[in-house]
Short mmCIF file of C-alpha atoms in Angstrom, two decimals:
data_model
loop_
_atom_site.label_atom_id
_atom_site.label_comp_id
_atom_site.label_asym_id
_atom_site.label_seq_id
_atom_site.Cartn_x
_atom_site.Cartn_y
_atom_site.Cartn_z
CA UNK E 5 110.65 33.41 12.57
CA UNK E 6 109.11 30.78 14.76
CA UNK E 7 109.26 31.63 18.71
CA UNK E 8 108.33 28.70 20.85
CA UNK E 9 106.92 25.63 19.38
CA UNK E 10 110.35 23.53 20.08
CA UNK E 11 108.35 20.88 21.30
CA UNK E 12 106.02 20.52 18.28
CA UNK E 13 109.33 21.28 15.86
CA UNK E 14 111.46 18.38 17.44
CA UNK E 15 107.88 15.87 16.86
CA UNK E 16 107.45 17.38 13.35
CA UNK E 17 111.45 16.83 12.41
CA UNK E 18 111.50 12.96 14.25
CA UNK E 19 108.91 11.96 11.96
CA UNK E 20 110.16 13.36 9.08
CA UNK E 21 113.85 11.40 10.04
CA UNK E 22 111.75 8.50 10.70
CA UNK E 23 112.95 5.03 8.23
CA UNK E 24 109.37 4.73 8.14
CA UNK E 25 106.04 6.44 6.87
CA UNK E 26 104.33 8.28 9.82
CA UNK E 27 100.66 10.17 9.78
CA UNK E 28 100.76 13.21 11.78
CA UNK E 29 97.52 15.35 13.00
CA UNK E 30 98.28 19.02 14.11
CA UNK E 31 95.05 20.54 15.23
CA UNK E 32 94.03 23.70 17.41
CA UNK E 33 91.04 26.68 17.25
CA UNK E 34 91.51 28.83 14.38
CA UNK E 35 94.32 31.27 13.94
CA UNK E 36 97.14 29.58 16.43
CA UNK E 37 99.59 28.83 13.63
CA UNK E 38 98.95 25.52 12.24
CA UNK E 39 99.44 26.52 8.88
CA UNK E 40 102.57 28.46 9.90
CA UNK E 41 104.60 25.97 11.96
CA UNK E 42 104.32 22.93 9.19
CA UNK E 43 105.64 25.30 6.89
CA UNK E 44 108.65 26.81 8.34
CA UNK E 45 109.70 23.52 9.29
CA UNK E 46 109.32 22.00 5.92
CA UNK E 47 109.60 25.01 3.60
CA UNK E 48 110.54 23.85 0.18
CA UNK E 49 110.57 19.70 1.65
CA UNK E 50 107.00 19.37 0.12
CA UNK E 51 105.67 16.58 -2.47
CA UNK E 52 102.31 17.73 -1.92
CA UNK E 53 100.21 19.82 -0.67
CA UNK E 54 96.29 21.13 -0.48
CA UNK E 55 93.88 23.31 1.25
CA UNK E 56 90.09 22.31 1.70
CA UNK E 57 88.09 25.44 1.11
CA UNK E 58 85.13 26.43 3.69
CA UNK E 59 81.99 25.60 1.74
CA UNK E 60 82.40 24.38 -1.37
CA UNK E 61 80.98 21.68 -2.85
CA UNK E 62 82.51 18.33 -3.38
CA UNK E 63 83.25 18.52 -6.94
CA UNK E 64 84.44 21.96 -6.42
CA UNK E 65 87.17 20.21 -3.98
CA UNK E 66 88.27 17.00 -6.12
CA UNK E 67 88.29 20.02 -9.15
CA UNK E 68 90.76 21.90 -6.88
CA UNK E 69 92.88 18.82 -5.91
CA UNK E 70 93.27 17.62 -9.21
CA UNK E 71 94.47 20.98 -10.63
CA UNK E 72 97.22 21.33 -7.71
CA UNK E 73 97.99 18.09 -8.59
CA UNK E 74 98.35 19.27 -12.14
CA UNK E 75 100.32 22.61 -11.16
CA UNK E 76 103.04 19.76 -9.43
CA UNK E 77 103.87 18.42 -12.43
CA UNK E 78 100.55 15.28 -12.44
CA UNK E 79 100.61 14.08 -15.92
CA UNK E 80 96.88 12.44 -15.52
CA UNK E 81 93.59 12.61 -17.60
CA UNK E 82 90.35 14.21 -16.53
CA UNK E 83 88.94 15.57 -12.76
CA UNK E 84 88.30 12.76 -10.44
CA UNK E 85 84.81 11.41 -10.11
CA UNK E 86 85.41 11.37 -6.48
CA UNK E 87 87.97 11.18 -3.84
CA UNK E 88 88.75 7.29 -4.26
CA UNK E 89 89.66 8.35 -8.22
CA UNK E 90 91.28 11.61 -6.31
CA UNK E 91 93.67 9.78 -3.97
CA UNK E 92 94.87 7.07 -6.88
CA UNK E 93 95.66 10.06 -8.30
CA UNK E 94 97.56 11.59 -5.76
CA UNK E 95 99.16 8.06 -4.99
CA UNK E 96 100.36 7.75 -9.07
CA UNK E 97 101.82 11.26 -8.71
CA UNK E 98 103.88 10.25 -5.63
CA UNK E 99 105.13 7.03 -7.22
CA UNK E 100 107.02 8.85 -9.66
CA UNK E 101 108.85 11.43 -7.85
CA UNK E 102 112.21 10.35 -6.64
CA UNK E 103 113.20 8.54 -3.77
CA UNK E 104 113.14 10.58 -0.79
CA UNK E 105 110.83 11.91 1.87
CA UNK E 106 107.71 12.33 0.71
CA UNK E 107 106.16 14.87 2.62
CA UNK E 108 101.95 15.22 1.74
CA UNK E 109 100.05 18.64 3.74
CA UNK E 110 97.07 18.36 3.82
CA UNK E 111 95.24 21.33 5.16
CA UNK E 112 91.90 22.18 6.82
CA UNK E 113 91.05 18.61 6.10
CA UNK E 114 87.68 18.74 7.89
CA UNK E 115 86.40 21.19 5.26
CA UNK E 116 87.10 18.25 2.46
CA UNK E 117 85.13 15.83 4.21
CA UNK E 118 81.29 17.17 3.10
CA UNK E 119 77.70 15.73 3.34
CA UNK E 120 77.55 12.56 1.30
CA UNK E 121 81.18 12.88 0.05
CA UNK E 122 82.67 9.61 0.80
CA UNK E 123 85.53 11.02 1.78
CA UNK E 124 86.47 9.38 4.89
CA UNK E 125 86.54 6.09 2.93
CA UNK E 126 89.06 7.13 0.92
CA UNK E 127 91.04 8.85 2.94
CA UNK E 128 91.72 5.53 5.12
CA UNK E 129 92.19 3.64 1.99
CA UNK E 130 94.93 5.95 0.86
CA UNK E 131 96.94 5.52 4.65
CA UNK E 132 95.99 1.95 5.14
CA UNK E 133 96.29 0.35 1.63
CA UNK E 134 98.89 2.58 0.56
CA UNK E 135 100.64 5.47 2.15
CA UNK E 136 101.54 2.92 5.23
CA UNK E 137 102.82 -0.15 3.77
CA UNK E 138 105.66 2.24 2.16
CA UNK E 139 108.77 3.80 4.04
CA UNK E 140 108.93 7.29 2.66
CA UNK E 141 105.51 8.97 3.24
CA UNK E 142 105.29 11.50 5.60
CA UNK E 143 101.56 12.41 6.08
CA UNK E 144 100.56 15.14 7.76
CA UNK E 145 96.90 16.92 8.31
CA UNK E 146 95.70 20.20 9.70
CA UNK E 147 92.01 21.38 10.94
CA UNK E 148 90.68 24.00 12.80
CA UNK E 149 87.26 22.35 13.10
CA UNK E 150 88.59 20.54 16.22
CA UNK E 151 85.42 19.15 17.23
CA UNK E 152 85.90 17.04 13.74
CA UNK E 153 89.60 16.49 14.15
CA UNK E 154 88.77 14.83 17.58
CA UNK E 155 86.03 12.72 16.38
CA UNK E 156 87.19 11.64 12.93
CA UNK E 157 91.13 11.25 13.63
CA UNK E 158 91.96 11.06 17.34
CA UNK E 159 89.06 8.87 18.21
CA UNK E 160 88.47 7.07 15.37
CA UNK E 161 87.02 3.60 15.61
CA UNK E 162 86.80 2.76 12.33
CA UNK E 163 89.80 2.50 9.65
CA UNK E 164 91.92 5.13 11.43
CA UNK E 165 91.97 3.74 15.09
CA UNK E 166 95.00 4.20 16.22
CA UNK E 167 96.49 4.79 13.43
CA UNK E 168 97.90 7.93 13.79
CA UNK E 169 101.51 8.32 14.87
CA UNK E 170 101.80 11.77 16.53
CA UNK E 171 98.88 13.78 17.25
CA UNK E 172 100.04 17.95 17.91
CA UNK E 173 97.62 20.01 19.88
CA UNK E 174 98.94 23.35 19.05
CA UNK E 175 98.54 26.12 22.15
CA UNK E 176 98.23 29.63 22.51
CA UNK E 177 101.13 31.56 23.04
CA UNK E 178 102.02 31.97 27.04
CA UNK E 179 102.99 35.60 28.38
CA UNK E 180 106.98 34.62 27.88
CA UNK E 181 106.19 33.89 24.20
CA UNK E 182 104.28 36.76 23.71
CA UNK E 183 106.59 39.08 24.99
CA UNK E 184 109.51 37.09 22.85
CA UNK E 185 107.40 37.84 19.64
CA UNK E 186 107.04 41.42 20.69
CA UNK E 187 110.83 41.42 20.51
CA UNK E 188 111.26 39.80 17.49
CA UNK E 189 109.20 42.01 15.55
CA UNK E 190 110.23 45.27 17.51
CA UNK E 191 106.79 46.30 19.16
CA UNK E 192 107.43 49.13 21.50
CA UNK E 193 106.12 47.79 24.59
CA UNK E 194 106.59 46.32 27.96
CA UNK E 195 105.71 43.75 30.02
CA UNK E 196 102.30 45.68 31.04
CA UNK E 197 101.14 46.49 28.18
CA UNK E 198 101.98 43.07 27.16
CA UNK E 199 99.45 42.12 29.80
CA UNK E 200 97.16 44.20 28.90
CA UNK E 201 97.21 42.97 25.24
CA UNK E 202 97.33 39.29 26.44
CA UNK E 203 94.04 39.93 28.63
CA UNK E 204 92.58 40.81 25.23
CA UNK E 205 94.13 38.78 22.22
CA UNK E 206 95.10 35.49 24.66
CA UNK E 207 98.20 33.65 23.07
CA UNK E 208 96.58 33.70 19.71
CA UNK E 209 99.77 34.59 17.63
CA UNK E 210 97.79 36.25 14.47
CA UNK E 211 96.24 38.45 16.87
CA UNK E 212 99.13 39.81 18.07
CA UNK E 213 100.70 39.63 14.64
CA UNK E 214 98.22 42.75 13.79
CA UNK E 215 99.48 45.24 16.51
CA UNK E 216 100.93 48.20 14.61
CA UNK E 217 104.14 49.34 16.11
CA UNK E 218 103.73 53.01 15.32
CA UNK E 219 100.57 53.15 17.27
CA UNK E 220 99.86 53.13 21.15
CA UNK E 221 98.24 50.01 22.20
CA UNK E 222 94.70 51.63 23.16
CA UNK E 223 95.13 53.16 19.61
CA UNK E 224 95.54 49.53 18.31
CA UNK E 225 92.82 48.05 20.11
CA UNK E 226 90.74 51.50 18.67
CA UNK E 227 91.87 50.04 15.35
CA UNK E 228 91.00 46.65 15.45
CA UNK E 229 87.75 45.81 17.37
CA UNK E 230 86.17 50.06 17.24
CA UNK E 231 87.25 52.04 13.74
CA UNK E 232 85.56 52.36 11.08
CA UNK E 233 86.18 48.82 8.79
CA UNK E 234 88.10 47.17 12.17
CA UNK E 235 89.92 43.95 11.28
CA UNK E 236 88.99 41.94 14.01
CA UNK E 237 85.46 43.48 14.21
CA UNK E 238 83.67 40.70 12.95
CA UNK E 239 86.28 38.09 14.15
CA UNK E 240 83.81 36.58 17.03
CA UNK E 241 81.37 35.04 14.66
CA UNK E 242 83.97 34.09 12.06
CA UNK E 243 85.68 32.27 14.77
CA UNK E 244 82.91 29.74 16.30
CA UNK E 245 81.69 29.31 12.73
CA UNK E 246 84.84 28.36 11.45
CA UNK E 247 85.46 25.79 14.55
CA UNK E 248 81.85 24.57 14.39
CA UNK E 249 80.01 23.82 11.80
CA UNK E 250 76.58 24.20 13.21
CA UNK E 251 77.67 26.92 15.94
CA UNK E 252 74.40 27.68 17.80
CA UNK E 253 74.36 25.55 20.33
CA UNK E 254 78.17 26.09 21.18
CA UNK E 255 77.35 29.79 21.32
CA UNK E 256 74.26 29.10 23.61
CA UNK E 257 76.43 27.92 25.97
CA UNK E 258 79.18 30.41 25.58
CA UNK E 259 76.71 33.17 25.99
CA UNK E 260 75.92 31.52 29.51
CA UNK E 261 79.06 31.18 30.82
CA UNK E 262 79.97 34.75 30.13
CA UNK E 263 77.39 35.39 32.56
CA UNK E 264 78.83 33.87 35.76
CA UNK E 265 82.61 34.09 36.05
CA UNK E 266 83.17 31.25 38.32
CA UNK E 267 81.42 28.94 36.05
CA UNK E 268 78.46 26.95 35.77
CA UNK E 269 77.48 23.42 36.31
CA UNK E 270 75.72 21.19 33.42
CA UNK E 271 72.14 22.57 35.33
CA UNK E 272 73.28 25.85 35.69
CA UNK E 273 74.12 25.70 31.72
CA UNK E 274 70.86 24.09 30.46
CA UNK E 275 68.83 26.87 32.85
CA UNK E 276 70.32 29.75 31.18
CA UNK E 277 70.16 28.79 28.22
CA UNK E 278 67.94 27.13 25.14
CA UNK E 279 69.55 23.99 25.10
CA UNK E 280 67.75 20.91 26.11
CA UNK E 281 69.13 18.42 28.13
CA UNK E 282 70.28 15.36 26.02
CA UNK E 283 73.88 13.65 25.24
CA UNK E 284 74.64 15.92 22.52
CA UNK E 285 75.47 18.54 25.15
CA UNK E 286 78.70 16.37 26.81
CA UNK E 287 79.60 16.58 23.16
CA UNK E 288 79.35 20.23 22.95
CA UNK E 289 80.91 20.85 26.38
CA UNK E 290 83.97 18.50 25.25
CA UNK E 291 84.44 20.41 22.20
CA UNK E 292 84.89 24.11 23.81
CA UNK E 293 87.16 22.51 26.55
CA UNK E 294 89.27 21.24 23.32
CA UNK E 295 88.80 24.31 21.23
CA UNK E 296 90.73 25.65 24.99
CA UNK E 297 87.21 28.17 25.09
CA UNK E 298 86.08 26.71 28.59
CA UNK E 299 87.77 24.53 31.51
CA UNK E 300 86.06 22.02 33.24
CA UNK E 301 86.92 21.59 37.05
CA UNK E 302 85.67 20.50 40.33
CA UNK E 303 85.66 22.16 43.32
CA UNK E 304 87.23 21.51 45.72
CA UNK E 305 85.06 18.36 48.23
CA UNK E 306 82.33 18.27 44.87
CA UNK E 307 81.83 15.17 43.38
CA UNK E 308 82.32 14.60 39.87
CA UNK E 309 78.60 15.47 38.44
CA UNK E 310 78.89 19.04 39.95
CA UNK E 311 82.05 20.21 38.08
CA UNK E 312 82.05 23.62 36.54
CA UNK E 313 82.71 24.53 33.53
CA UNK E 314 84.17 28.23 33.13
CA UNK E 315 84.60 30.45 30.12
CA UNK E 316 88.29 31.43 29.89
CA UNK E 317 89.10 32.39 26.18
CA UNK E 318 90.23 36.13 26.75
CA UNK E 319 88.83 37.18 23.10
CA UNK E 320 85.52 36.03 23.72
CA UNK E 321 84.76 37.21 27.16
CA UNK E 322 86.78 40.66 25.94
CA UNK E 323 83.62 40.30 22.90
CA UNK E 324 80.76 40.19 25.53
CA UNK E 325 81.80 42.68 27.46
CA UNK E 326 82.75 45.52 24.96
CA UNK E 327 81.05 44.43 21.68
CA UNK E 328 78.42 41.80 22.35
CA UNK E 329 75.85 44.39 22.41
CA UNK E 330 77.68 47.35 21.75
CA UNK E 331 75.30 50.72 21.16
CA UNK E 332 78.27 53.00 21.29
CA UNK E 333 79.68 53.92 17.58
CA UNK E 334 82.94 56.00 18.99
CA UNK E 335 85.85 55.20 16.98
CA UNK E 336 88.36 55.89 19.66
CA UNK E 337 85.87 54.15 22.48
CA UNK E 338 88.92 51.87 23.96
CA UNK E 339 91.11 55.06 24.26
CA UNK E 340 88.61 57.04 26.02
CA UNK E 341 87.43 54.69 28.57
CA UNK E 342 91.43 53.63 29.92
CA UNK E 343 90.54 55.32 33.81
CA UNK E 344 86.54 54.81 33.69
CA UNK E 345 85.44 51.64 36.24
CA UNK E 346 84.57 49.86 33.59
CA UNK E 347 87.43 49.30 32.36
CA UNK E 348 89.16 48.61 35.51
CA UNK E 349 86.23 46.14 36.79
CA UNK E 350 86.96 44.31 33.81
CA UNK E 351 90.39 44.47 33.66
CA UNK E 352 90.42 42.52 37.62
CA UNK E 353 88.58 40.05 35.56
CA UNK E 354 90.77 38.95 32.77
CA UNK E 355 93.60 39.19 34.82
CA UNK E 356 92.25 36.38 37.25
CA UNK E 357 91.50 34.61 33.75
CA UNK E 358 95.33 35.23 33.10
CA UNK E 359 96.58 33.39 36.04
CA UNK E 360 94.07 31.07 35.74
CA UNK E 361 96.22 30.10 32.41
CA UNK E 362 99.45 30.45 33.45
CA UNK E 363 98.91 28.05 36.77
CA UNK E 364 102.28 26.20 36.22
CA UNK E 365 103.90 29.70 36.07
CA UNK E 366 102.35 30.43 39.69
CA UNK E 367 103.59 27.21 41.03
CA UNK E 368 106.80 27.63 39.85
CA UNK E 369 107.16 30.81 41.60
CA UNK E 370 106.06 29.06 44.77
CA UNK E 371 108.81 26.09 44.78
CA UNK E 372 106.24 23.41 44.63
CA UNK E 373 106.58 22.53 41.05
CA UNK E 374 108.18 18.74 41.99
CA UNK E 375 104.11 18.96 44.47
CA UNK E 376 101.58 17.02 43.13
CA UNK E 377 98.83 19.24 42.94
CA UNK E 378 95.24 19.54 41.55
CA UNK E 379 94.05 23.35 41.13
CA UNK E 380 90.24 24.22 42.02
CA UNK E 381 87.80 27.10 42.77
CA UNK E 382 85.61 27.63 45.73
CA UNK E 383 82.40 29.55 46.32
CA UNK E 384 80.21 29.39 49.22
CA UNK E 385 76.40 30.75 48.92
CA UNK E 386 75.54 33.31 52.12
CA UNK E 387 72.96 31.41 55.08
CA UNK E 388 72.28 32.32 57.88
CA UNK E 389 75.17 30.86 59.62
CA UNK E 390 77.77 32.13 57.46
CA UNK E 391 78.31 34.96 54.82
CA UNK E 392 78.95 34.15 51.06
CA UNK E 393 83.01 33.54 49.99
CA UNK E 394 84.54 32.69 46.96
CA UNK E 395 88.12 31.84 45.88
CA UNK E 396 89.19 32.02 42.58
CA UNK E 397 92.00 29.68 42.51
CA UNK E 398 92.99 26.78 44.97
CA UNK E 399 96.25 25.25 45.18
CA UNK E 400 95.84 21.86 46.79
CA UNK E 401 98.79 19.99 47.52
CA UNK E 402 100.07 16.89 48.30
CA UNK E 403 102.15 18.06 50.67
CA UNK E 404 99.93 18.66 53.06
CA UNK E 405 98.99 22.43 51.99
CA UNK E 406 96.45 23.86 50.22
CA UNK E 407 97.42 27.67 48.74
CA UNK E 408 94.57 29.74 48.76
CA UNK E 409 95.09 32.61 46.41
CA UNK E 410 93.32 35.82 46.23
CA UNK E 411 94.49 37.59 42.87
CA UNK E 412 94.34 41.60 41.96
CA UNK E 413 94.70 43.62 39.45
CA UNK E 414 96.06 47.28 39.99
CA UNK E 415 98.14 50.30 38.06
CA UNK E 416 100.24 50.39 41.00
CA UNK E 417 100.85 48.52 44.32
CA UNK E 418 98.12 47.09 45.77
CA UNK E 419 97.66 48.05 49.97
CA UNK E 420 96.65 45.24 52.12
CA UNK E 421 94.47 47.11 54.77
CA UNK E 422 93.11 45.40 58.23
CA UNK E 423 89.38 45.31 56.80
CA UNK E 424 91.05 43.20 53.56
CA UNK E 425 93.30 41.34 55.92
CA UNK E 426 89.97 40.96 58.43
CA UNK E 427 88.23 39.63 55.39
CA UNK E 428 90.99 36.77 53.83
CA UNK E 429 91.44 35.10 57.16
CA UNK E 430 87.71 35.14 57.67
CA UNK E 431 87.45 33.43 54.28
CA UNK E 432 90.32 31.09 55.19
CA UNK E 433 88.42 30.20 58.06
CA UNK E 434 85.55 29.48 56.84
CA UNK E 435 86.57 27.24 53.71
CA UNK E 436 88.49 25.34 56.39
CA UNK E 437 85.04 24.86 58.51
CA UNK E 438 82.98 24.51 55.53
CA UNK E 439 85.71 21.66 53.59
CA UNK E 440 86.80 20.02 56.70
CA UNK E 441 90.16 20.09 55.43
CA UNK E 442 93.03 19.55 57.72
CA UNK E 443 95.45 21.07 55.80
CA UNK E 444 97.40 23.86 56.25
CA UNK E 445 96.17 26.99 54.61
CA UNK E 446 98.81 29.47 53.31
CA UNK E 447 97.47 32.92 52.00
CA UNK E 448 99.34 33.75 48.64
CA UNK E 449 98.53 37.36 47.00
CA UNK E 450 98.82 37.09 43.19
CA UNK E 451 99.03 40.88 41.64
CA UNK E 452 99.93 42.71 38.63
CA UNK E 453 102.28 45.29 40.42
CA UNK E 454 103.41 43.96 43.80
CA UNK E 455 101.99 44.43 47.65
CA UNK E 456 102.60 48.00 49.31
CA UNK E 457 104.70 46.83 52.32
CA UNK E 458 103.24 47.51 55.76
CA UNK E 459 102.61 45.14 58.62
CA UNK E 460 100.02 42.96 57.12
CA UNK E 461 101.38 42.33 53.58
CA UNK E 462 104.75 41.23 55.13
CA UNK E 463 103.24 39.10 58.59
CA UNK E 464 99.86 38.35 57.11
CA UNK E 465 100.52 36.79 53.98
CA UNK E 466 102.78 33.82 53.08
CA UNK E 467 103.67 34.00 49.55
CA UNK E 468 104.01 36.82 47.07
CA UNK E 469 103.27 36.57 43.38
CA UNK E 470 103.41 39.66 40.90
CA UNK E 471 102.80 39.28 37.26
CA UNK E 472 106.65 39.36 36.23
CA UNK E 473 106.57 35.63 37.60
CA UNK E 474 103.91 34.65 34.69
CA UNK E 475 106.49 35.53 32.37
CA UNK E 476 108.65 32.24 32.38
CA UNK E 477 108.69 29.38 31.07
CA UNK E 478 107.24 26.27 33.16
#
């Protein structure tokens, strides 16, 4: 059963209505559901379809196509020579099948496409000269290499420019899905636990698809990443492999980011890392901000050459801080360690990572959803003249406010004392001297289990936000 994905169904079903052929590109980082959403929709609606494989050769590809094309009923002669012979192939097939719909699936395209293969060429020739210039072709291509999805199909400037007719960026899964899915497939558990799991797997829907419902959730988490042959244990390096096909350099400046939470500038990046500084690296920064790994943004007064980027994939900063360079071999390690500070220091963490995601959510829950607004962070080094202050998430509106939200993560309430309270209007105060702004600044508390009440939770602060306002839909 599908949960969510409405949006990308209704696109999916339109084009398939259509009177006309239409070229559709799904793409999105490895394991979201690709795959999986063109083929509940369609189900048993397909003419054609095939599966590049992850390293093989090019005549081990047009060998592959031309024997699904066989197993479909293809009545032609020997393998293809190469993928122009390939798609005249796949273009006789089609002519003889009756008059309907046509739908053609073509999946993990980017892995067809090898050194010196020529298959680019071809490709356009068979939409261009052929597919397009009929009325009942409905062609539609998956990839989780985005980085070659964006380049070769969405900004195409040769024979594909603009020639694609819907283009689906497939998301994770927000908290509301997630806790729909746990539903659907009766997981025990509740909303914090759902957290919990979310601040590990993200939305990534075959992550979650691996919980086992007759464990605990620490005991899952034991499972996966910490037992002895662990599912997901060598998931981090399949994952950036599989998205990139020359991964180093992505993973140089992943490795750097995980470093500083609030993010680093293109400097910052280059310093603390081995990259050098040339054009490739805008490519590589564009390509983790697509892959949804990293999110650029300014803050707030910066001009456009100082924005930050910040690491905000929950699996991969979950990976440096457990596993990266893990020396302990204790099967039931995520168990164990549930009350230590480690846990909880990292658990304040992904939860600001959390909200980070679910921003909509958090205006929603404010009223200011109809606001124009542009979200930032802020961070202040100490002088002399001032201490050091850093907010993790600005709301600034166009309404002449500007939220400034401290977020916290806690088992239970979370108490507002006067040093805390002493401590957020100081900040307020000084990222109103320091910006210049002339706005006015409302102090919003974003935490997993509610405010205690006492005098300065309920007078001090303006707005309230507790996790169970993440879980809707915006």
């Amino acid at each position: 059963m599908l949960i969510g994905r409405e949006k990308e169904m209704q696109e999916l079903q339109q084009a398939y209505d259509s009177d006309e052929s239409k070229f559709v590109a799904v793409f999105g980082r490895r394991r979201i559901g690709k795959t999986y959403l063109v083929r509940e929709v369609f189900q048993d609606k397909f003419a054609f379809t095939y599966s590049g494989m992850a390293q093989a050769s090019t005549k081990e590809q047009l060998q592959r196509f031309y024997l699904t094309l066989k197993e479909r009923g293809f009545k032609g002669g020997s393998y293809p020579n190469n993928w122009i012979e390939a798609f005249y192939m796949l273009e006789q097939y089609l002519k003889d099948l009756p008059d309907r719909k046509k739908v053609v699936f073509l999946d993990e395209l980017p892995w067809m496409d090898g050194p010196k293969s020529s298959f680019m060429p071809a490709f356009e020739n068979f939409w261009n000269a052929w597919a397009s210039a009929r009325k009942d072709i409905l062609l539609i291509v998956c990839g989780s290499v985005t980085s070659w999805m964006v380049k070769k199909l969405l900004k195409n400037r040769g024979g594909l420019h603009n020639r694609l007719n819907n283009q689906i960026h497939l998301q994770p899964f927000n908290l509301l899905e997630c806790e729909l899915y746990a539903k659907c497939v009766n997981l025990p558990i509740e909303r914090q636990e759902i957290m919990d799991a979310y601040m590990i797997f993200g939305g990534i829907p075959f992550y979650w698809s691996l919980l086992n419902k007759s464990l605990s959730l620490p005991q899952n988490i034991d499972a996966l990443f910490f037992g002895r042959t662990p599912k997901l244990g060598n998931e981090f390096k399949e994952l950036y492999s599989s998205l990139f096909r020359q991964p180093e350099s992505y993973l140089e400046i992943i490795t750097a980011l995980a470093k500083k939470k609030v993010g680093m500038t293109r400097d910052e990046i280059i310093e603390n890392s081995n990259l050098i500084t040339n054009g490739q690296l805008t490519k590589y920064l564009e390509d983790l901000e697509n892959c949804g790994f990293i999110r650029k943004y300014q803050a707030i007064g910066s001009k456009t050459k100082n924005a930050l980027y910040q690491l905000i994939d929950n699996f991969t900063l979950f990976y440096f801080k457990f596993m990266g360079d893990r020396k302990n071999t204790d099967v039931n390690y995520w168990s164990k360690i549930q009350t230590t500070p480690i846990y909880h220091n990292w658990s304040g963490l992904a939860f600001e990572r959390v909200c980070l995601l679910h921003s909509e959510q958090i205006k929603k829950a404010l009223g200011i959803s109809g606001v124009i607004t542009n979200e930032y962070s802020w961070r202040t080094a100490a002088t002399g003249e001032h201490p050091g202050a850093q907010i993790d998430l600005l709301i600034d509106r166009s309404d002449k406010a500007i939220n400034l939200c401290e977020i916290k993560y806690s088992d239970g309430p979370y108490t507002i004392d006067k040093k805390y309270m002493e401590n957020l209007r100081n900040k307020a105060a000084l990222f109103r001297q320091l910006t210049k702004t002339r706005k006015g600044i409302a102090l919003t508390m974003i935490t997993s289990s509610g405010l205690v009440k006492n005098s300065y939770s309920m007078n001090g602060i303006h707005s309230q936000i507790t996790a169970d306002d993440l879980f809707v839909d915006a």
